[in-house]
Coordinates of C-alpha atoms in Angstrom, one line a residue:
X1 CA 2.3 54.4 56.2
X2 CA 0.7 58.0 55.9
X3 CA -2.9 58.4 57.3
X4 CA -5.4 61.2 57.2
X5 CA -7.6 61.9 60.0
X6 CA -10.3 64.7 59.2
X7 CA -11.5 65.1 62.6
X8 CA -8.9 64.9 65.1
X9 CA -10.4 67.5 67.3
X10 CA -13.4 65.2 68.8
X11 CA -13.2 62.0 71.2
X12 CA -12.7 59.4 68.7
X13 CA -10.4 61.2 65.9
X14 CA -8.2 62.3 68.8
X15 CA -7.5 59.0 70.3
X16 CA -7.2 57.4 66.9
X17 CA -4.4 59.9 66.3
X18 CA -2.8 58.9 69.3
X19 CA -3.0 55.1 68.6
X20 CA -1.1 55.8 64.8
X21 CA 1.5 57.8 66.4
X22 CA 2.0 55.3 68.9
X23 CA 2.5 53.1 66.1
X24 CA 5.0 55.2 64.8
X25 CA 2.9 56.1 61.4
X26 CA 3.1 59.6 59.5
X27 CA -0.2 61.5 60.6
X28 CA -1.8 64.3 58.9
X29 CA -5.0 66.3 60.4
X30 CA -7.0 68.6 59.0
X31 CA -8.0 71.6 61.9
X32 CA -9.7 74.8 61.7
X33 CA -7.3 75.7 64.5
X34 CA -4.1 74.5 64.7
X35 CA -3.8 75.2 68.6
X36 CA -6.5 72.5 69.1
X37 CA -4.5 69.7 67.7
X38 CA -0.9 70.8 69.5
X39 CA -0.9 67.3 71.6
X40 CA -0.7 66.1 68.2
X41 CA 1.4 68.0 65.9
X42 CA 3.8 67.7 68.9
X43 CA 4.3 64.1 68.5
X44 CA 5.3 64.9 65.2
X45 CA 2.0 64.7 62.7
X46 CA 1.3 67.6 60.2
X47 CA -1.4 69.6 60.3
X48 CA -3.3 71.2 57.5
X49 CA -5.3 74.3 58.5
X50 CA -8.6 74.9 57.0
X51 CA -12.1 73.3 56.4
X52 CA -13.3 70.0 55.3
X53 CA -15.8 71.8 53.1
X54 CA -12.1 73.5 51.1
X55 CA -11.2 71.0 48.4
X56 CA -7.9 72.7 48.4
X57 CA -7.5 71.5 52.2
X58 CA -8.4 68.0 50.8
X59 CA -6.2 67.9 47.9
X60 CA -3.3 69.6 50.4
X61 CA -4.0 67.0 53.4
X62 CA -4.2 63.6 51.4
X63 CA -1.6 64.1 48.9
X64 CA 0.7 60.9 49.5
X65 CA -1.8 59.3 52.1
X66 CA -2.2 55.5 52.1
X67 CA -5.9 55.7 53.9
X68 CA -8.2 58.2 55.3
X69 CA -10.5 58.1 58.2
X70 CA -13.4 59.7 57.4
X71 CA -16.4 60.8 59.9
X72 CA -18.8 63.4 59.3
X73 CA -19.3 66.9 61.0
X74 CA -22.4 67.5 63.3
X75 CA -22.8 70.0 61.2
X76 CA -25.9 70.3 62.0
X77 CA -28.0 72.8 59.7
X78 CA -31.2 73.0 56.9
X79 CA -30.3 70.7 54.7
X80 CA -28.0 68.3 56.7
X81 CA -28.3 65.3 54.2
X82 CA -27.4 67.2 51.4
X83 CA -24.4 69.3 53.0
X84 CA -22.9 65.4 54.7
X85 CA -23.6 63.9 51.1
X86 CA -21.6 67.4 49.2
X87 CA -18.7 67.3 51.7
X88 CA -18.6 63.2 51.3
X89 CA -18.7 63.4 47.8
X90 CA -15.8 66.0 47.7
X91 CA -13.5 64.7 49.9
X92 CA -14.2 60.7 48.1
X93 CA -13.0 62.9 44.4
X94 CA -9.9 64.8 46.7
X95 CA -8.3 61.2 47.4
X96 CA -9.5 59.3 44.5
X97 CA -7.6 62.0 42.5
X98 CA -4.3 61.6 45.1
X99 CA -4.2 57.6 45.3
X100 CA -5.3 56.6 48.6
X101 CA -6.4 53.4 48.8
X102 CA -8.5 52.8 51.7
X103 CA -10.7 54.9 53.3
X104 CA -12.5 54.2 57.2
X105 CA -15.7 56.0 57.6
X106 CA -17.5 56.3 61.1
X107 CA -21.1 55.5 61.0
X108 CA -23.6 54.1 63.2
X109 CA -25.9 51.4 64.3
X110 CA -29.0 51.8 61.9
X111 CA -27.0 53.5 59.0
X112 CA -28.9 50.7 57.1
X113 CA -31.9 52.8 56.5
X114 CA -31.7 55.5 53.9
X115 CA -34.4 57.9 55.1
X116 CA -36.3 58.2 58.5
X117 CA -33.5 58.2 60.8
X118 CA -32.4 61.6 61.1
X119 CA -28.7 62.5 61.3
X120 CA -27.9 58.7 60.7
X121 CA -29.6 58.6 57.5
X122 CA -27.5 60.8 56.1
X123 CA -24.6 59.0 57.0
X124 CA -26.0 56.1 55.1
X125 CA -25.5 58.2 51.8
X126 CA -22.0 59.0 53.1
X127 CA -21.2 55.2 53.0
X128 CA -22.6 54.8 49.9
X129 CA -20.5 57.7 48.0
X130 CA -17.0 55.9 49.8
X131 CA -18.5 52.2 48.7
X132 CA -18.9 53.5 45.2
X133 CA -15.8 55.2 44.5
X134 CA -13.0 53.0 46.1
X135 CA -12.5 49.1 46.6
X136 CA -11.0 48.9 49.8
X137 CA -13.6 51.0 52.8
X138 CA -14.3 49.7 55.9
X139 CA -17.6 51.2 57.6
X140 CA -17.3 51.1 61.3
X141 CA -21.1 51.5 62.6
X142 CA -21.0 52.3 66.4
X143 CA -23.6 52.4 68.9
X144 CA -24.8 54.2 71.4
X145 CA -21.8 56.8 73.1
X146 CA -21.4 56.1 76.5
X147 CA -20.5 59.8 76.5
X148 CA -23.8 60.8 75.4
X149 CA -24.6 61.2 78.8
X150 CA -22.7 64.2 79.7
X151 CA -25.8 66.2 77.7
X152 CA -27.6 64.8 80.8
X153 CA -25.9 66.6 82.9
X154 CA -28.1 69.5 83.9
X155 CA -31.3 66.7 84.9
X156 CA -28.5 64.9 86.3
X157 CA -28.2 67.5 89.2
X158 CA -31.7 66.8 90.3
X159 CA -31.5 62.9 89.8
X160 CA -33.3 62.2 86.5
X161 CA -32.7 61.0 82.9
X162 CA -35.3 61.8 80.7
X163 CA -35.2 59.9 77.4
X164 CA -38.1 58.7 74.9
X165 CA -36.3 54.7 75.1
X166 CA -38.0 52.4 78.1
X167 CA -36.6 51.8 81.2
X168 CA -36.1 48.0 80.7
X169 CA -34.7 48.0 76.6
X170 CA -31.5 47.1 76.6
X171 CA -29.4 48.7 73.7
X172 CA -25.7 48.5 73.1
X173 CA -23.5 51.5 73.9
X174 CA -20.0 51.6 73.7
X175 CA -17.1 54.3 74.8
X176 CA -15.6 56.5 72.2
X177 CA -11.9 55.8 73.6
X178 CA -12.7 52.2 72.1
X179 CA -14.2 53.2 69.0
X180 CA -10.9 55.6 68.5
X181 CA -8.9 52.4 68.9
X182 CA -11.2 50.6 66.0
X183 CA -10.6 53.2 63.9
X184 CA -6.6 53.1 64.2
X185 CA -7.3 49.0 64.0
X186 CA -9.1 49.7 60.6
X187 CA -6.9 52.2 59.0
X188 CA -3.8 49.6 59.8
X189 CA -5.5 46.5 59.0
X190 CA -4.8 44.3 55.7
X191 CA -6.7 45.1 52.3
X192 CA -10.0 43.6 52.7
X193 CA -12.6 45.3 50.6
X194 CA -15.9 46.8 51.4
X195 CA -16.4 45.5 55.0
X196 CA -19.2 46.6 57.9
X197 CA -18.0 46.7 61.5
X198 CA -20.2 46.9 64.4
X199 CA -18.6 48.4 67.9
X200 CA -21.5 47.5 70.1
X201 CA -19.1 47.4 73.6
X202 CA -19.8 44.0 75.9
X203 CA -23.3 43.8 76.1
X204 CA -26.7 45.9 76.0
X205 CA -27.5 48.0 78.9
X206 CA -30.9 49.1 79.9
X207 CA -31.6 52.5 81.2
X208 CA -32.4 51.1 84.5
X209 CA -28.6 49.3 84.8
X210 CA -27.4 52.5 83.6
X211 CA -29.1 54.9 86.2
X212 CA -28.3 52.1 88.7
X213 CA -24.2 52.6 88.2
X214 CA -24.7 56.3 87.6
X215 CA -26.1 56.1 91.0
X216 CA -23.2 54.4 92.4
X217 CA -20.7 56.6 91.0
X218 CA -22.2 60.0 92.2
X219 CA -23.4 58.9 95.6
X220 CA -27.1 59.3 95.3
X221 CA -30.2 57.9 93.2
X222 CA -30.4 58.3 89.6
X223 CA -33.8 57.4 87.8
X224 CA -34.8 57.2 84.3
X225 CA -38.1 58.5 83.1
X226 CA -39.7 57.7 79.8
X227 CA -41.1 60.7 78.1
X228 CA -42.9 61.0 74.5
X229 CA -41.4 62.1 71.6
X230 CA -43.7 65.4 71.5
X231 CA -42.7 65.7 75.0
X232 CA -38.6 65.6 73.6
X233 CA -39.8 68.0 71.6
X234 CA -41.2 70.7 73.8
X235 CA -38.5 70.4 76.1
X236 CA -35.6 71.0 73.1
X237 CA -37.8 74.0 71.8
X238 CA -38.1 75.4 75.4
X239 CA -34.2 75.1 75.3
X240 CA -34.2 77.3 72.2
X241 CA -32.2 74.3 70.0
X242 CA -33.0 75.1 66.2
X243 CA -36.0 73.2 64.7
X244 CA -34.4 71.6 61.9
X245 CA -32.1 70.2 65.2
X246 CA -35.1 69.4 67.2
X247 CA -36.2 67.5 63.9
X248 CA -33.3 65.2 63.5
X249 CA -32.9 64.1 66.8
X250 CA -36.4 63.3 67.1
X251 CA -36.7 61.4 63.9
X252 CA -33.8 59.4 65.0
X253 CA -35.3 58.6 68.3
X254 CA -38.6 57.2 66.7
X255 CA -36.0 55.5 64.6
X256 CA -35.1 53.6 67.8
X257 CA -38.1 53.0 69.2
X258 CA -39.2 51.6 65.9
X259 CA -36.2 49.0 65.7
X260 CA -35.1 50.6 62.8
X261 CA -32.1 51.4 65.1
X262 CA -31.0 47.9 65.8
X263 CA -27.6 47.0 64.6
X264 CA -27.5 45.3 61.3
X265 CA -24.1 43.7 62.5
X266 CA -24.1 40.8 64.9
X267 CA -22.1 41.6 68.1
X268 CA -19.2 39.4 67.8
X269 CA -16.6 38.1 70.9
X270 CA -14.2 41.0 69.8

């Protein structure tokens, strides 16, 4: 079977890669820059040079494809719902228009809500336009990154974690090697229809456990300190982060401390 990855450059698309290759599948990527994809076009998978935004890069990269994995650019910008829901919308009329069949998108936990949850509100309408146009799309909504705390890393020096979640509220979080290995599971899997996936890892965490193993690994004590979402605020704007950025991320924080981030999937023994 031939399979598209669009993103093959990040955590998850690269390790999906891997997994098809494995497999012994024909791959095809799509990169800006070929040089960041040579541990995979070495192993044999094509690479199409160019932008997800090209059409032509579409049409080029998913002629002959079976199914596509699909996941969205933090493309961060003005305008982020409308750009993710353009791009979506092209790349869903590029393979329509060349046959595949299936197409895996990566979402998240709370893609369930349409507006109010910053970047993963958008990718709600990115479901939605694969959904609509093809019969055979499985959503994988993940959780949390584990990975996510490497952007701790500079409060991390002096021993602190400053997030707008409690202490004690367990969420689910989950490593991107495993949701790279869903994502190969997905794209290989029998015809199935529209199906929603939750990759919520073992259990939910708490900040507390979490500072507790961070402490562990690094040898001295980690805490977690609660801070406001105007206090999240300041602090990105004092980092100079866009405000459209600053934005997003804090209307999807007050997404999850309004529950509206919950997964909509039950956590299942897989």
């Amino acid at each position: 079977m031939k399979f598209v990855i669009n993103t093959p450059n990040g955590n998850i698309g690269r390790v999906a890669a891997h997994k098809l290759l494995d497999a012994g599948h024909t791959l095809t990527v799509i990169s800006r820059n070929p040089e960041k994809v040579k541990d995979i076009t070495a192993r044999g998978a094509q690479v199409v040079e160019g932008s997800v935004e090209d059409a032509g890069v579409l049409a080029e990269a998913f002629a002959g494809a079976d199914a596509v994995f699909w996941l969205t650019p933090p493309v961060y910008q003005p305008g982020f719902t409308a750009w993710a829901k353009a791009t979506a919308q092209r790349a869903a009329d590029a393979a329509g228009a060349a046959g595949v069949k299936r197409i895996v998108v990566l979402s998240s936990v709370g893609a369930q809500h349409p507006s109010g949850a910053g970047p993963v509100s958008a990718i709600h309408h990115v479901e939605q336009i694969f959904l609509g146009a093809f019969k055979d799309v499985v959503v994988l909504r993940p959780a949390f990154f584990m990975e996510n705390f490497l952007r701790d890393i500079p409060t991390l020096k002096d021993g602190v974690i400053y997030s707008p979640l409690a202490t004690d509220a367990p969420f689910p979080m989950v490593a991107t090697r495993d949701i790279g290995a869903k994502v190969a599971e997905a794209l290989t899997a029998p015809a199935g229809g529209h199906r929603f996936v939750g990759i919520h890892g073992p259990k939910d965490i708490t900040y507390q456990q979490a500072t507790r193993i961070l402490s562990d690994a690094l040898g001295r004590p980690v805490q977690h300190v609660q801070v406001t979402l105007e206090q999240m605020r300041g602090a990105m704007d004092a980092q100079g982060i866009p405000g459209f950025v600053t934005d997003l991320m804090v209307e999807m924080m007050g997404a999850f401390l309004r529950g509206d981030m919950n997964p909509a999937e039950p956590r299942s023994a897989e």
